[in-house]
mmCIF file of C-alpha atoms in Angstrom:
data_model
loop_
_atom_site.group_PDB
_atom_site.id
_atom_site.type_symbol
_atom_site.label_atom_id
_atom_site.label_comp_id
_atom_site.label_asym_id
_atom_site.label_seq_id
_atom_site.Cartn_x
_atom_site.Cartn_y
_atom_site.Cartn_z
ATOM 1 C CA MET A 71 -39.085 5.323 -58.720
ATOM 2 C CA LYS A 72 -41.438 2.567 -59.668
ATOM 3 C CA ARG A 73 -38.507 0.560 -61.007
ATOM 4 C CA LEU A 74 -36.386 1.043 -57.907
ATOM 5 C CA SER A 75 -39.442 -0.145 -55.727
ATOM 6 C CA SER A 76 -39.868 -3.315 -57.844
ATOM 7 C CA LEU A 77 -36.238 -3.919 -57.759
ATOM 8 C CA LEU A 78 -36.158 -3.724 -54.101
ATOM 9 C CA MET A 79 -39.220 -5.860 -53.799
ATOM 10 C CA ALA A 80 -37.567 -8.670 -55.854
ATOM 11 C CA ALA A 81 -34.276 -8.285 -53.735
ATOM 12 C CA ALA A 82 -36.424 -8.746 -50.610
ATOM 13 C CA LEU A 83 -38.270 -11.980 -51.990
ATOM 14 C CA ALA A 84 -34.982 -13.463 -53.161
ATOM 15 C CA ALA A 85 -33.350 -12.649 -49.821
ATOM 16 C CA SER A 86 -36.129 -14.049 -47.885
ATOM 17 C CA THR A 87 -34.898 -17.712 -49.052
ATOM 18 C CA LEU A 88 -31.366 -16.854 -47.511
ATOM 19 C CA ALA A 89 -30.149 -17.578 -44.099
ATOM 20 C CA ALA A 90 -29.646 -14.376 -42.091
ATOM 21 C CA ASP A 91 -26.177 -13.994 -40.636
ATOM 22 C CA GLU A 92 -27.097 -11.185 -38.393
ATOM 23 C CA THR A 93 -30.165 -9.188 -37.371
ATOM 24 C CA ARG A 94 -29.276 -5.720 -36.264
ATOM 25 C CA LYS A 95 -31.796 -3.737 -34.277
ATOM 26 C CA THR A 96 -30.805 -0.103 -33.678
ATOM 27 C CA ALA A 97 -31.903 3.122 -32.225
ATOM 28 C CA TYR A 98 -30.393 6.371 -33.547
ATOM 29 C CA ILE A 99 -30.047 10.068 -33.157
ATOM 30 C CA GLY A 100 -28.491 12.479 -35.479
ATOM 31 C CA ALA A 101 -28.871 15.830 -37.503
ATOM 32 C CA ALA A 102 -29.968 16.609 -40.805
ATOM 33 C CA SER A 103 -29.404 19.592 -43.338
ATOM 34 C CA ALA A 104 -32.642 19.840 -45.162
ATOM 35 C CA SER A 105 -34.212 21.824 -47.963
ATOM 36 C CA LEU A 106 -37.798 22.605 -47.781
ATOM 37 C CA GLU A 107 -39.599 24.796 -50.571
ATOM 38 C CA ASN A 108 -35.840 26.069 -51.247
ATOM 39 C CA GLU A 109 -35.365 27.299 -47.540
ATOM 40 C CA ASN A 110 -32.745 25.465 -45.682
ATOM 41 C CA MET A 111 -33.083 24.326 -41.993
ATOM 42 C CA THR A 112 -31.260 22.015 -39.680
ATOM 43 C CA GLU A 113 -33.217 18.954 -38.061
ATOM 44 C CA ALA A 114 -32.786 16.860 -35.161
ATOM 45 C CA ILE A 115 -33.313 13.136 -35.902
ATOM 46 C CA PHE A 116 -34.472 10.126 -33.748
ATOM 47 C CA GLY A 117 -35.250 6.836 -35.013
ATOM 48 C CA PHE A 118 -35.439 3.006 -34.868
ATOM 49 C CA GLY A 119 -34.496 0.410 -37.223
ATOM 50 C CA ILE A 120 -34.014 -3.218 -38.103
ATOM 51 C CA ASP A 121 -31.601 -4.890 -40.729
ATOM 52 C CA LYS A 122 -31.175 -8.365 -41.657
ATOM 53 C CA ILE A 123 -27.692 -8.949 -43.120
ATOM 54 C CA TYR A 124 -27.437 -12.250 -44.916
ATOM 55 C CA ASP A 125 -24.425 -14.471 -45.524
ATOM 56 C CA SER A 126 -24.099 -13.303 -48.930
ATOM 57 C CA GLY A 127 -23.750 -9.571 -47.893
ATOM 58 C CA MET A 128 -27.176 -8.663 -48.795
ATOM 59 C CA ILE A 129 -29.031 -6.147 -46.440
ATOM 60 C CA ILE A 130 -32.797 -5.813 -46.155
ATOM 61 C CA GLY A 131 -34.048 -3.450 -43.532
ATOM 62 C CA PHE A 132 -36.925 -1.201 -42.349
ATOM 63 C CA HIS A 133 -36.469 2.065 -40.426
ATOM 64 C CA ASN A 134 -38.741 4.751 -39.164
ATOM 65 C CA GLU A 135 -37.700 8.272 -37.749
ATOM 66 C CA TYR A 136 -38.946 11.261 -36.479
ATOM 67 C CA SER A 137 -37.285 14.734 -37.208
ATOM 68 C CA TYR A 138 -37.824 18.300 -36.123
ATOM 69 C CA GLY A 139 -36.565 21.727 -37.448
ATOM 70 C CA SER A 140 -37.431 25.013 -37.997
ATOM 71 C CA VAL A 141 -37.593 27.043 -41.348
ATOM 72 C CA GLU A 142 -37.759 30.794 -41.538
ATOM 73 C CA ASP A 143 -40.042 32.545 -44.067
ATOM 74 C CA SER A 144 -37.838 34.869 -45.993
ATOM 75 C CA SER A 145 -40.732 37.208 -46.619
ATOM 76 C CA SER A 146 -41.788 37.755 -43.156
ATOM 77 C CA ASN A 147 -38.913 36.453 -41.070
ATOM 78 C CA ASP A 148 -41.136 34.277 -39.052
ATOM 79 C CA LYS A 149 -40.077 30.747 -38.046
ATOM 80 C CA SER A 150 -42.313 27.807 -38.387
ATOM 81 C CA GLY A 151 -41.686 24.386 -36.800
ATOM 82 C CA VAL A 152 -41.522 21.399 -39.098
ATOM 83 C CA SER A 153 -42.158 17.909 -37.859
ATOM 84 C CA THR A 154 -41.643 15.009 -40.133
ATOM 85 C CA ILE A 155 -42.431 11.218 -39.619
ATOM 86 C CA GLU A 156 -40.583 8.957 -42.209
ATOM 87 C CA PHE A 157 -40.679 5.129 -42.985
ATOM 88 C CA ASP A 158 -37.789 3.627 -45.060
ATOM 89 C CA LEU A 159 -37.584 0.362 -46.812
ATOM 90 C CA LYS A 160 -33.624 -0.279 -47.060
ATOM 91 C CA GLY A 161 -31.945 -2.735 -49.585
ATOM 92 C CA GLY A 162 -28.236 -2.821 -49.961
ATOM 93 C CA TYR A 163 -24.969 -4.792 -49.854
ATOM 94 C CA SER A 164 -22.099 -5.308 -47.182
ATOM 95 C CA PRO A 165 -18.793 -5.836 -48.979
ATOM 96 C CA PHE A 166 -16.873 -5.774 -45.879
ATOM 97 C CA LYS A 167 -17.975 -6.809 -42.286
ATOM 98 C CA ASN A 168 -18.094 -3.152 -40.962
ATOM 99 C CA PHE A 169 -19.358 -1.349 -43.929
ATOM 100 C CA SER A 170 -22.427 -1.265 -46.191
ATOM 101 C CA VAL A 171 -23.979 0.758 -49.010
ATOM 102 C CA PHE A 172 -27.797 0.936 -49.485
ATOM 103 C CA ALA A 173 -30.835 2.366 -51.604
ATOM 104 C CA LEU A 174 -33.742 3.562 -49.585
ATOM 105 C CA VAL A 175 -37.628 3.847 -50.755
ATOM 106 C CA ALA A 176 -39.356 6.179 -48.411
ATOM 107 C CA ALA A 177 -42.587 7.653 -47.307
ATOM 108 C CA ALA A 178 -43.053 10.844 -45.059
ATOM 109 C CA GLY A 179 -45.844 12.721 -43.416
ATOM 110 C CA GLN A 180 -44.887 16.333 -42.443
ATOM 111 C CA TYR A 181 -46.540 18.911 -40.321
ATOM 112 C CA ILE A 182 -45.596 22.774 -40.812
ATOM 113 C CA GLU A 183 -47.462 24.817 -38.292
ATOM 114 C CA SER A 184 -50.967 24.392 -39.281
ATOM 115 C CA ASP A 185 -50.328 22.509 -42.640
ATOM 116 C CA ALA A 186 -49.943 18.734 -43.169
ATOM 117 C CA ALA A 187 -48.348 17.139 -46.267
ATOM 118 C CA TYR A 188 -47.308 13.722 -47.352
ATOM 119 C CA GLY A 189 -44.840 12.275 -49.847
ATOM 120 C CA PHE A 190 -42.851 9.627 -51.283
ATOM 121 C CA GLY A 191 -38.949 9.566 -52.165
ATOM 122 C CA TYR A 192 -35.887 7.683 -52.525
ATOM 123 C CA GLY A 193 -32.345 7.902 -51.486
ATOM 124 C CA GLY A 194 -29.057 6.206 -50.567
ATOM 125 C CA GLY A 195 -26.339 6.147 -48.101
ATOM 126 C CA MET A 196 -23.776 3.933 -46.346
ATOM 127 C CA ASP A 197 -22.869 3.109 -42.807
ATOM 128 C CA TYR A 198 -19.734 2.051 -40.884
ATOM 129 C CA ALA A 199 -19.547 0.017 -37.688
ATOM 130 C CA LEU A 200 -17.373 1.883 -35.390
ATOM 131 C CA THR A 201 -17.514 -0.753 -32.520
ATOM 132 C CA ASP A 202 -19.937 -3.582 -32.051
ATOM 133 C CA SER A 203 -22.450 -1.387 -30.685
ATOM 134 C CA PHE A 204 -22.112 2.016 -32.342
ATOM 135 C CA ILE A 205 -22.623 2.587 -36.037
ATOM 136 C CA LEU A 206 -21.818 5.797 -38.078
ATOM 137 C CA ASP A 207 -24.687 6.367 -40.741
ATOM 138 C CA VAL A 208 -24.735 8.962 -43.484
ATOM 139 C CA ARG A 209 -27.487 9.186 -46.117
ATOM 140 C CA TYR A 210 -29.368 11.530 -48.592
ATOM 141 C CA LYS A 211 -33.077 11.265 -49.304
ATOM 142 C CA THR A 212 -35.379 13.430 -51.757
ATOM 143 C CA TYR A 213 -39.296 13.512 -51.434
ATOM 144 C CA SER A 214 -42.011 14.874 -53.695
ATOM 145 C CA MET A 215 -44.242 16.264 -51.085
ATOM 146 C CA LYS A 216 -48.107 17.135 -51.414
ATOM 147 C CA ASP A 217 -50.439 19.169 -49.387
ATOM 148 C CA SER A 218 -53.869 20.702 -49.876
ATOM 149 C CA ILE A 219 -52.453 24.075 -51.653
ATOM 150 C CA ILE A 220 -48.968 23.262 -53.287
ATOM 151 C CA ASN A 221 -46.587 20.403 -54.170
ATOM 152 C CA TYR A 222 -42.964 20.871 -53.030
ATOM 153 C CA ASP A 223 -39.432 19.171 -52.761
ATOM 154 C CA TYR A 224 -38.160 18.167 -49.458
ATOM 155 C CA ASP A 225 -34.353 17.036 -49.577
ATOM 156 C CA LYS A 226 -32.230 15.959 -46.672
ATOM 157 C CA ALA A 227 -28.716 14.865 -45.898
ATOM 158 C CA VAL A 228 -28.344 13.105 -42.567
ATOM 159 C CA ALA A 229 -25.482 11.938 -40.326
ATOM 160 C CA SER A 230 -26.517 9.761 -37.350
ATOM 161 C CA ILE A 231 -24.985 7.577 -34.713
ATOM 162 C CA ARG A 232 -26.900 4.197 -34.218
ATOM 163 C CA TYR A 233 -26.828 1.997 -31.145
ATOM 164 C CA LYS A 234 -27.270 -1.569 -31.783
ATOM 165 C CA PHE A 235 -28.935 -3.652 -28.984
#
């Protein structure tokens, strides 16, 4: 992950000297299938982001999102609400005008009932511009989360529709 972070930072510095062809500001909603401590859940996603797409096809972006779901404790059948705030640094390439692939370096804060955790992760995805205003986005992220008692993995596959304004 350290190597991926270094690679994305080097790409960001190189891209800052290029002329941006397009700045894409988006708001999005979506759904995620997530795994938390080996328990599956579905989450609702709300987020905002900005991407700079350069003449060379390189993409640099920053996104933040909020997701909410509930996970069921298999031993007691109780449901616990899970709120997550995520910040993503995005680096990628757009080989065609309406299509792009990207890598993500991410940080997350998570609140499960009365327990708070934080973690860092990585992922990847792709998006496709359906129209000038709507973009279909799919991505996968995995995190190593830490709280005061345990460490756990948090994985999620997301599909969202972004609105460009």
